[in-house]
């Protein structure tokens, strides 16, 4: 079996998970190189997993012509320039979301992708590859709920992670760009339309620390899409019960909910609190299989010379909408997109 | 509107609830008399609710010819003789379960009922009048699950009530007669058959105090019915999460479960324990409406000169089966009914 | 027991339910008179339930000095003038929601209430008297979820009732005034604040018939409250699975959901569709007990000379907010309340 | 990374899944050989997956000294002799359940395992490696439910598979040996005890075809364990809603349920049937990850020279109990184990 040789940049929590999936769980891929600004991270992975090449300089890795593809999990601010450089060096590219932290960056990535139509570009909106989200999409396409008319998206981080969110707040881009962007992509995907009018509100209800970054600990947006459909979004950083990602698509003839209860597993506990479902603690637990599925699909796209369903334009358009939410929230006004 | 005048005997927790329902929630009934061995209970009800007659002697109450009917919620050991006396005094009779604490008593009641075919006799198997249990019965009769082939019944008292159960253990008749009898009636009702072979086990897993009464704090029985159907019963006194009454009827084409989660109400709590449904605390909370429904049906049967679905034979036969469970448990043997 | 004598006006579906509750299920009340424009409705109730007085003229009923109180379930457009007339005739008054169909009407009612501080005025926001909603309120007050920061309200009518909604569309006041008003009252109650900014969207996604009344078959609103809290509202008339009233209150330390699944009863069906919970079909089924509780509380307020928690101002303020939703939806603009 | 070279025998549905897992999803294993009586199955796998060796003769495969381990998924009647032969040929051995179809066979396997203490022997009770079952075990060991006193196990095959079950009935060993054996192992594992008294009942309620094999389409057993704990077992072949594996462990201080609803994924469907959870269709769907986990654990045991938690004696003892169920069912008597 031919194996796609991949170089992975970024070895943070999610970057390491991607690297691990490539190394051990994708039969037709091989983790041939890793790259991180932090020498210790590189050394650790190279040694423990027996990886041929380790780099601290991304451009050095791009010179390694054994590689077929680059998987980018670096800081959000690096995504676009690394996408461009990797494509221009003739590699297939997987990049974590967000595509870019502003529209200009996204456009740079778009152009690079357009310059290399023979290369696979894959944007890490992994939820589309989650079994439940994919099943919902399939059911909708089969007509199970009629025409989708409203989507409600909850993206709630566990309060246990709020300290980290505060530390990261300065460069996160804020609640809507950092967290709601996955939901915005889902809304566009399920509704098949782009946003028209956006109103977003929020506040620092529990953690004043977000205020100095013009950010919120909880916020919501109401969006009317161009086809008339409605989007309701709620993003928060103070969820007591865990990591709560819930999506509902209401159609003219029925509804689907994905993840009403963010259950950890199939165990129900009956104790003096009542009947209890314990919940997932974070994105790596909730989307473990989705991260694997998306990387497998990236590799399969390369092997089979296909293009993934999720495109660079999904990245740009989701970023535009997330920015509009941020603008609406910051200025308390209705924002209309062209 | 003609009102049926009722004399209620027994003013314990459940007796008082029956009296209250008759007094205030059954439009075509009137609580005309109450009777209890405890003078204070009688005085309290007579005064607070403005009831015409109060008695401490049951036979005195039977002499009150203003009354149309007697509702019996006295000690289990009194049921049969009071049923007989009240019927022979030409009253309609409602009696709490169990019909009697042994077969001989039940036969006395049966004969009294047979002597007075013009009188309504109603046995308080209230679950049959619970909205959910009645709905399940209706669905089964409509064919929703095909032919019923297995029933699983859980009857679990809250551990918070275990002290009371220990205090009452000497005269309760034991786990199977005291608690499983409701489930046995349900099984007979849903399966439409009587028990053939019974094997029951149990133990004092948490409360040794039951041992000296040859009783168990938790026990289970497997019953084969004459039509071949299977009954699985679990009764317990140590339920941590509340009062758990759950029944499942498996048919050849589907199943129904009633009360999988003994939810207190429609509120779901999301907190750091996870996603929590709080539970009902006891029988008065769980079956509040069933107790009202059954008493209303008793009164309606009188008014409309109908006979209730539940008969004196349901009482006898359920007692026979509960006794067989007790015998099987005590002697660790398979018991076969003729 | 002293019984409060009530005259009930309006004998439509809900009016008749109120009358029935007064007549049969409120021990300290008596249905002494009924009134409807439709002679047959009056005759039917008077005869079947043996009611002393029947009227087709509301003002005639007000002359009956045997009465203590008036219960109003007439058309929405009649509420305010009947409230005023009944209070000025020195009766206690229960009125169905909405208080009035515009602000001016509400102010008339407010003044009448203020003129008669010795009279009980009760507005029929029955959800506050639903066991589950009341339980949620109690838990919030006990601090179970910290400070409430977001409320999400779904009010979805069954698609089976859409024909009736179309027929009634001309005088319903539209989706927000007719349906969302209950949710708006709940939001104000749980959040303890009034609305500041409102953005509402909607459309005729399945039933074009609503368009000529400037109405929608489904619509949503995002509201920022004066204390910073967020309200997300979704009202619809095309719910496939039944009558879906769901409310979620998110706090800084937990959340509560009321009615996540609008389950009909405690029966779960396992069949070849999967695991199925059947749903309630409409408001009389879902809120049966709440309607009874609120009427009982109205009567108890009279007997005990208390004032109910829900006031005439709750009516006015909810109407103001519902109107702002309507205005925002019709003009696609952000509406700000002073 | 050293890779354990495995030869897999049996390429039926489950055998092929095991082979696939070894080939593609276990990083430290390699599928080096496959064996099946059916030449086409061997050829297909060898060719499609590029496997070095293919055999139709199991003994030939045992001569291949490149191999480190043998994975057995052949017919149940072959298990014991293949286990013995493979161990005696100095291979590590994984075998599908059941260990053997009677006690004599099991004893042969036991002796072979005892002759080769340096070899890993792994019996495929994969449920122990399912995330939810393993989580329940961990919680019990942490004391979450006090002392386990009762276990309830449902093992229900989808009615869609009943034709296959009928075809296979002659050599399946019957309902208890074929299906309940997984539940029996779970009961022994969670309760930490062996069976003492067994009563089992059942019947051909929907499919008379099982009768000529002395088999049942649905059956139940009640078992008292030596430590006094209770086991309730229900096995069936006619489940309308899918593949329903549910286990409940009741302790003195709480309960756990695994798989109350055999949900397919996280999607809830709201449609005119009500609120619907779709269900898993079969064991490969439900236990996909458990099958992978157990094979990974087998390989890790070899690499790390550990012994798995599940032993050959688990196989023997579960078989003894399953046989006792069969005997009790066939003769309608209580069976007591020494």
Short mmCIF file of N, CA, C and O in Angstrom, two decimals, chain A residues 1 24 27 50 132 135 139 254-260 263-270 278 286 288-289, chain D residues 1 24 27 50 132 135 139 254-260 263-270 278 286 288-289:
data_model
loop_
_atom_site.label_atom_id
_atom_site.label_comp_id
_atom_site.label_asym_id
_atom_site.label_seq_id
_atom_site.Cartn_x
_atom_site.Cartn_y
_atom_site.Cartn_z
N UNK A 1 0.85 -1.21 0.00
CA UNK A 1 0.00 0.00 0.00
C UNK A 1 0.88 1.25 0.00
O UNK A 1 1.77 1.39 0.83
N UNK A 24 -0.17 6.61 13.62
CA UNK A 24 -0.60 5.29 14.09
C UNK A 24 -1.96 4.83 13.60
O UNK A 24 -2.30 3.66 13.73
N UNK A 27 -3.84 4.05 8.00
CA UNK A 27 -2.99 3.01 7.41
C UNK A 27 -2.23 3.48 6.18
O UNK A 27 -1.09 3.08 5.99
N UNK A 50 9.69 7.42 16.78
CA UNK A 50 10.63 6.96 15.76
C UNK A 50 10.32 7.62 14.41
O UNK A 50 10.13 6.95 13.40
N UNK A 132 -22.03 11.65 13.89
CA UNK A 132 -23.39 12.15 14.13
C UNK A 132 -23.72 13.33 13.24
O UNK A 132 -24.83 13.42 12.69
N UNK A 135 -24.24 12.02 9.81
CA UNK A 135 -25.51 11.30 9.72
C UNK A 135 -26.68 12.28 9.59
O UNK A 135 -27.60 12.07 8.81
N UNK A 139 -29.38 12.55 6.56
CA UNK A 139 -30.83 12.49 6.76
C UNK A 139 -31.51 13.72 6.15
O UNK A 139 -32.60 13.61 5.57
N UNK A 254 -39.80 18.46 10.35
CA UNK A 254 -39.20 17.74 11.46
C UNK A 254 -37.93 18.43 11.89
O UNK A 254 -37.53 19.45 11.30
N UNK A 255 -37.31 17.91 12.92
CA UNK A 255 -36.08 18.50 13.42
C UNK A 255 -35.08 17.41 13.76
O UNK A 255 -35.46 16.27 14.03
N UNK A 256 -33.82 17.80 13.80
CA UNK A 256 -32.77 16.91 14.28
C UNK A 256 -31.98 17.65 15.34
O UNK A 256 -31.71 18.85 15.20
N UNK A 257 -31.63 16.95 16.38
CA UNK A 257 -30.71 17.51 17.37
C UNK A 257 -29.50 16.60 17.46
O UNK A 257 -29.65 15.38 17.58
N UNK A 258 -28.36 17.21 17.45
CA UNK A 258 -27.12 16.45 17.61
C UNK A 258 -26.49 16.86 18.94
O UNK A 258 -26.20 18.03 19.16
N UNK A 259 -26.37 15.88 19.82
CA UNK A 259 -25.67 16.15 21.08
C UNK A 259 -26.48 16.90 22.11
O UNK A 259 -25.92 17.72 22.85
N UNK A 260 -27.77 16.64 22.21
CA UNK A 260 -28.61 17.30 23.22
C UNK A 260 -27.98 17.19 24.61
O UNK A 260 -27.92 18.16 25.36
N UNK A 263 -23.14 13.52 26.42
CA UNK A 263 -22.82 12.34 27.23
C UNK A 263 -21.42 11.83 26.97
O UNK A 263 -20.95 11.77 25.85
N UNK A 264 -20.78 11.43 28.05
CA UNK A 264 -19.40 10.93 28.00
C UNK A 264 -19.35 9.57 27.34
O UNK A 264 -18.42 9.24 26.61
N UNK A 265 -20.34 8.74 27.65
CA UNK A 265 -20.38 7.38 27.13
C UNK A 265 -21.80 6.85 27.35
O UNK A 265 -22.72 7.65 27.54
N UNK A 266 -21.97 5.53 27.32
CA UNK A 266 -23.33 4.97 27.42
C UNK A 266 -23.75 4.66 28.86
O UNK A 266 -24.78 4.03 29.07
N UNK A 267 -22.98 5.11 29.81
CA UNK A 267 -23.29 4.79 31.21
C UNK A 267 -24.20 5.86 31.81
O UNK A 267 -23.92 7.06 31.70
N UNK A 268 -25.30 5.41 32.40
CA UNK A 268 -26.15 6.30 33.19
C UNK A 268 -25.96 5.95 34.65
O UNK A 268 -25.96 4.77 35.02
N UNK A 269 -25.80 6.96 35.47
CA UNK A 269 -25.55 6.75 36.89
C UNK A 269 -26.82 7.10 37.66
O UNK A 269 -27.40 8.18 37.46
N UNK A 270 -27.26 6.20 38.52
CA UNK A 270 -28.40 6.46 39.40
C UNK A 270 -27.83 6.57 40.81
O UNK A 270 -27.37 5.58 41.37
N UNK A 278 -22.98 11.63 32.87
CA UNK A 278 -21.74 12.40 32.93
C UNK A 278 -21.40 12.89 31.52
O UNK A 278 -21.85 12.32 30.54
N UNK A 286 -14.69 14.72 22.78
CA UNK A 286 -15.91 14.70 21.99
C UNK A 286 -15.66 14.35 20.53
O UNK A 286 -16.42 13.62 19.92
N UNK A 288 -12.87 13.00 19.06
CA UNK A 288 -11.74 12.10 18.83
C UNK A 288 -11.84 11.41 17.45
O UNK A 288 -10.91 11.44 16.67
N UNK A 289 -13.01 10.86 17.19
CA UNK A 289 -13.14 10.12 15.94
C UNK A 289 -13.25 11.06 14.74
O UNK A 289 -12.79 10.73 13.64
N UNK D 1 9.41 0.55 15.40
CA UNK D 1 8.50 -0.16 16.32
C UNK D 1 8.38 -1.64 15.92
O UNK D 1 8.09 -1.97 14.78
N UNK D 24 -4.85 -2.90 9.78
CA UNK D 24 -4.85 -1.45 9.53
C UNK D 24 -4.93 -0.56 10.76
O UNK D 24 -4.69 0.64 10.66
N UNK D 27 -1.19 -0.33 15.39
CA UNK D 27 0.12 0.10 14.87
C UNK D 27 1.23 -0.91 15.13
O UNK D 27 2.10 -1.08 14.28
N UNK D 50 -2.95 -7.11 0.49
CA UNK D 50 -1.52 -7.34 0.28
C UNK D 50 -0.91 -8.09 1.47
O UNK D 50 0.07 -7.64 2.08
N UNK D 132 -17.63 2.05 27.56
CA UNK D 132 -18.67 2.24 28.57
C UNK D 132 -18.64 1.14 29.62
O UNK D 132 -18.76 1.40 30.82
N UNK D 135 -15.69 1.76 31.78
CA UNK D 135 -15.93 2.92 32.66
C UNK D 135 -16.80 2.51 33.84
O UNK D 135 -16.56 2.91 34.99
N UNK D 139 -15.87 2.76 37.80
CA UNK D 139 -16.71 3.47 38.79
C UNK D 139 -17.07 2.54 39.95
O UNK D 139 -17.09 2.96 41.11
N UNK D 254 -26.28 2.75 44.87
CA UNK D 254 -26.54 3.40 43.58
C UNK D 254 -26.54 2.34 42.49
O UNK D 254 -26.32 1.15 42.76
N UNK D 255 -26.82 2.77 41.28
CA UNK D 255 -26.87 1.83 40.15
C UNK D 255 -26.19 2.45 38.94
O UNK D 255 -26.09 3.67 38.82
N UNK D 256 -25.78 1.58 38.05
CA UNK D 256 -25.27 2.02 36.75
C UNK D 256 -26.02 1.27 35.67
O UNK D 256 -26.28 0.07 35.80
N UNK D 257 -26.36 1.99 34.62
CA UNK D 257 -26.91 1.30 33.44
C UNK D 257 -26.03 1.62 32.26
O UNK D 257 -25.69 2.78 32.03
N UNK D 258 -25.73 0.60 31.51
CA UNK D 258 -24.94 0.78 30.30
C UNK D 258 -25.84 0.46 29.12
O UNK D 258 -26.37 -0.65 29.02
N UNK D 259 -26.05 1.45 28.28
CA UNK D 259 -26.80 1.21 27.05
C UNK D 259 -28.30 1.11 27.22
O UNK D 259 -28.94 0.31 26.52
N UNK D 260 -28.87 1.91 28.10
CA UNK D 260 -30.33 1.89 28.28
C UNK D 260 -31.06 2.03 26.95
O UNK D 260 -32.01 1.30 26.66
N UNK D 263 -28.58 3.62 21.33
CA UNK D 263 -28.57 4.69 20.35
C UNK D 263 -27.48 4.52 19.30
O UNK D 263 -26.37 4.14 19.59
N UNK D 264 -27.85 4.82 18.09
CA UNK D 264 -26.94 4.68 16.94
C UNK D 264 -25.84 5.72 17.00
O UNK D 264 -24.70 5.46 16.64
N UNK D 265 -26.21 6.93 17.40
CA UNK D 265 -25.25 8.03 17.43
C UNK D 265 -25.87 9.14 18.28
O UNK D 265 -26.79 8.86 19.06
N UNK D 266 -25.39 10.37 18.14
CA UNK D 266 -25.88 11.45 19.01
C UNK D 266 -27.06 12.21 18.41
O UNK D 266 -27.45 13.26 18.92
N UNK D 267 -27.61 11.71 17.33
CA UNK D 267 -28.71 12.42 16.66
C UNK D 267 -30.07 12.00 17.24
O UNK D 267 -30.37 10.81 17.34
N UNK D 268 -30.86 12.99 17.64
CA UNK D 268 -32.24 12.75 18.02
C UNK D 268 -33.14 13.29 16.92
O UNK D 268 -32.92 14.41 16.45
N UNK D 269 -34.10 12.50 16.51
CA UNK D 269 -35.00 12.90 15.43
C UNK D 269 -36.35 13.30 16.02
O UNK D 269 -36.91 12.55 16.83
N UNK D 270 -36.83 14.45 15.66
CA UNK D 270 -38.16 14.90 16.07
C UNK D 270 -39.03 14.88 14.82
O UNK D 270 -38.83 15.68 13.91
N UNK D 278 -32.71 6.64 16.93
CA UNK D 278 -32.47 5.45 16.11
C UNK D 278 -31.42 4.57 16.79
O UNK D 278 -30.63 5.05 17.60
N UNK D 286 -22.24 -1.78 17.27
CA UNK D 286 -22.21 -1.42 18.69
C UNK D 286 -20.81 -1.54 19.29
O UNK D 286 -20.39 -0.71 20.09
N UNK D 288 -17.80 -1.86 17.69
CA UNK D 288 -16.69 -1.60 16.77
C UNK D 288 -15.41 -1.27 17.52
O UNK D 288 -14.34 -1.83 17.27
N UNK D 289 -15.52 -0.35 18.45
CA UNK D 289 -14.30 0.09 19.14
C UNK D 289 -13.83 -0.96 20.15
O UNK D 289 -12.63 -1.10 20.38
#
